[in-house]
CSV table of C-alpha atoms in Angstrom, one decimal:
chain,number,residue,atom,x,y,z
A,164,MET,CA,-17.8,-83.6,96.7
A,165,ARG,CA,-18.7,-84.2,93.0
A,166,MET,CA,-19.6,-87.4,91.2
A,167,PRO,CA,-16.6,-88.6,89.1
A,168,PHE,CA,-17.2,-88.2,85.4
A,169,THR,CA,-16.5,-91.9,84.8
A,170,GLU,CA,-19.1,-92.9,87.3
A,171,PHE,CA,-21.5,-90.4,85.7
A,172,ILE,CA,-21.0,-92.0,82.3
A,173,THR,CA,-21.1,-95.6,83.4
A,174,HIS,CA,-24.1,-95.5,85.6
A,175,GLY,CA,-26.5,-94.2,82.9
A,176,ASP,CA,-29.1,-96.6,81.5
A,177,LEU,CA,-27.3,-98.1,78.5
A,178,LYS,CA,-30.4,-98.5,76.3
A,179,PHE,CA,-31.2,-94.8,76.6
A,180,VAL,CA,-27.6,-93.8,76.1
A,181,ILE,CA,-27.4,-95.8,72.9
A,182,SER,CA,-30.7,-94.4,71.7
A,183,PHE,CA,-29.4,-90.9,72.4
A,184,ALA,CA,-26.2,-91.6,70.5
A,185,ILE,CA,-28.1,-92.9,67.5
A,186,PHE,CA,-30.4,-89.8,67.3
A,187,PHE,CA,-27.4,-87.5,68.0
A,188,MET,CA,-25.5,-89.1,65.1
A,189,VAL,CA,-28.6,-88.5,62.9
A,190,SER,CA,-28.6,-84.9,63.8
A,191,ILE,CA,-24.9,-84.5,63.2
A,192,TYR,CA,-25.3,-86.2,59.8
A,193,HIS,CA,-28.1,-83.8,58.8
A,194,PHE,CA,-26.1,-80.8,60.1
A,195,PHE,CA,-23.2,-81.6,57.9
A,196,LYS,CA,-25.5,-82.3,54.9
A,197,LYS,CA,-27.1,-78.9,55.6
A,198,LEU,CA,-23.6,-77.2,55.5
A,199,THR,CA,-22.8,-78.9,52.2
A,200,VAL,CA,-25.8,-77.4,50.4
A,201,LYS,CA,-24.2,-75.4,47.6
A,202,ASN,CA,-25.9,-72.2,48.4
A,203,ASN,CA,-28.4,-71.1,51.0
A,204,THR,CA,-30.9,-70.2,48.3
A,205,ASP,CA,-32.1,-73.8,48.3
A,206,LYS,CA,-34.3,-73.1,51.3
A,207,ASP,CA,-36.3,-76.4,50.9
A,208,LEU,CA,-33.2,-78.5,51.3
A,209,VAL,CA,-32.0,-76.5,54.3
A,210,ALA,CA,-35.5,-76.7,55.8
A,211,TYR,CA,-35.5,-80.5,55.3
A,212,HIS,CA,-32.3,-81.0,57.1
A,213,ASN,CA,-33.4,-78.7,59.9
A,214,SER,CA,-36.6,-80.6,60.3
A,215,ARG,CA,-34.7,-83.9,60.6
A,216,ILE,CA,-32.4,-82.3,63.2
A,217,ASN,CA,-35.5,-81.1,65.1
A,218,ILE,CA,-37.1,-84.5,65.0
A,219,ALA,CA,-34.0,-86.2,66.4
A,220,ALA,CA,-33.8,-83.5,69.1
A,221,ASN,CA,-37.4,-84.0,70.1
A,222,TRP,CA,-36.9,-87.8,70.3
A,223,ILE,CA,-33.9,-87.3,72.5
A,224,LEU,CA,-36.0,-85.1,74.8
A,225,ILE,CA,-38.9,-87.6,74.9
A,226,LEU,CA,-36.5,-90.5,75.7
A,227,ALA,CA,-34.9,-88.3,78.5
A,228,VAL,CA,-38.2,-87.8,80.2
A,229,LEU,CA,-39.1,-91.5,79.8
A,230,SER,CA,-35.7,-92.5,81.3
A,231,LEU,CA,-36.4,-90.1,84.2
A,232,LEU,CA,-39.7,-91.7,84.9
A,233,LEU,CA,-38.4,-95.2,84.6
A,234,GLY,CA,-35.4,-94.4,86.8
A,235,PHE,CA,-37.7,-93.1,89.5
A,236,MET,CA,-39.9,-96.1,89.3
A,237,HIS,CA,-36.9,-98.4,89.5
A,238,SER,CA,-35.5,-96.4,92.5
A,239,PHE,CA,-38.6,-96.4,94.5
A,240,TYR,CA,-39.3,-100.0,93.7
A,241,PHE,CA,-36.1,-101.0,95.5
A,242,VAL,CA,-36.8,-98.6,98.3
A,243,GLY,CA,-40.0,-100.5,98.8
A,244,LYS,CA,-38.3,-103.9,98.6
A,245,ALA,CA,-35.8,-102.8,101.2
A,246,GLY,CA,-38.6,-102.5,103.7
A,247,GLY,CA,-37.5,-99.3,105.2
A,248,VAL,CA,-36.4,-95.8,104.2
A,249,ALA,CA,-32.7,-95.5,104.2
A,250,PRO,CA,-31.6,-92.0,103.1
A,251,ASN,CA,-28.5,-93.3,101.3
A,252,LEU,CA,-30.7,-95.7,99.3
A,253,ILE,CA,-33.1,-93.0,98.3
A,254,PHE,CA,-30.4,-90.4,97.4
A,255,THR,CA,-28.3,-92.9,95.5
A,256,GLY,CA,-31.2,-94.2,93.5
A,257,VAL,CA,-32.4,-90.7,92.7
A,258,SER,CA,-29.0,-89.5,91.7
A,259,TYR,CA,-28.6,-92.5,89.3
A,260,ALA,CA,-32.1,-91.9,87.9
A,261,LEU,CA,-31.1,-88.3,87.0
A,262,ILE,CA,-27.9,-89.2,85.0
A,263,THR,CA,-29.6,-90.2,81.8
A,264,PRO,CA,-32.1,-87.3,81.6
A,265,VAL,CA,-29.3,-84.8,82.2
A,266,LEU,CA,-27.3,-86.3,79.3
A,267,GLY,CA,-30.5,-86.3,77.2
A,268,VAL,CA,-31.2,-82.6,77.9
A,269,ALA,CA,-27.6,-81.7,77.1
A,270,LEU,CA,-27.8,-83.5,73.8
A,271,HIS,CA,-31.2,-81.9,73.0
A,272,ILE,CA,-29.6,-78.4,73.6
A,273,ILE,CA,-26.7,-79.3,71.3
A,274,CYS,CA,-29.1,-80.5,68.6
A,275,LYS,CA,-31.1,-77.3,68.8
A,276,THR,CA,-27.9,-75.3,68.5
A,277,LEU,CA,-27.0,-77.4,65.4
A,278,LYS,CA,-30.4,-76.6,63.9
A,279,ALA,CA,-29.8,-72.8,64.4
A,280,ILE,CA,-26.4,-72.8,62.8
A,281,ASN,CA,-26.2,-72.1,59.1
A,282,LYS,CA,-23.5,-71.2,56.6
A,283,LYS,CA,-24.1,-67.5,56.9
A,284,SER,CA,-23.4,-67.5,60.7
A,285,ILE,CA,-20.2,-69.6,60.1
A,286,LYS,CA,-18.8,-67.2,57.4
A,287,SER,CA,-19.5,-64.1,59.5
């Protein structure tokens, strides 16, 4: 049995998902700016846009790790408040704690891919 996609999206921590979206939009913006460079001989401008994509990707990864740690803290806090160890409480909390980091790592991989793409690889 798999977690439904709508439940996967809606149970992520909203503040981290919004932060991921902002940094992902920054990397998309710099990716398209990199593609609009007139020629690839302007290495400084391409390097500038690649560095901005890299910075956004790194922030997404840092926030994904932070969301993982906060999610585990939140989950184990409520396990402690419950006064007992219920397997369904632990597994549900851990599965919800993993939603946002999985999204963050996926966006990090996409951003790193955008950094690697250049005009030459698109024309070939």
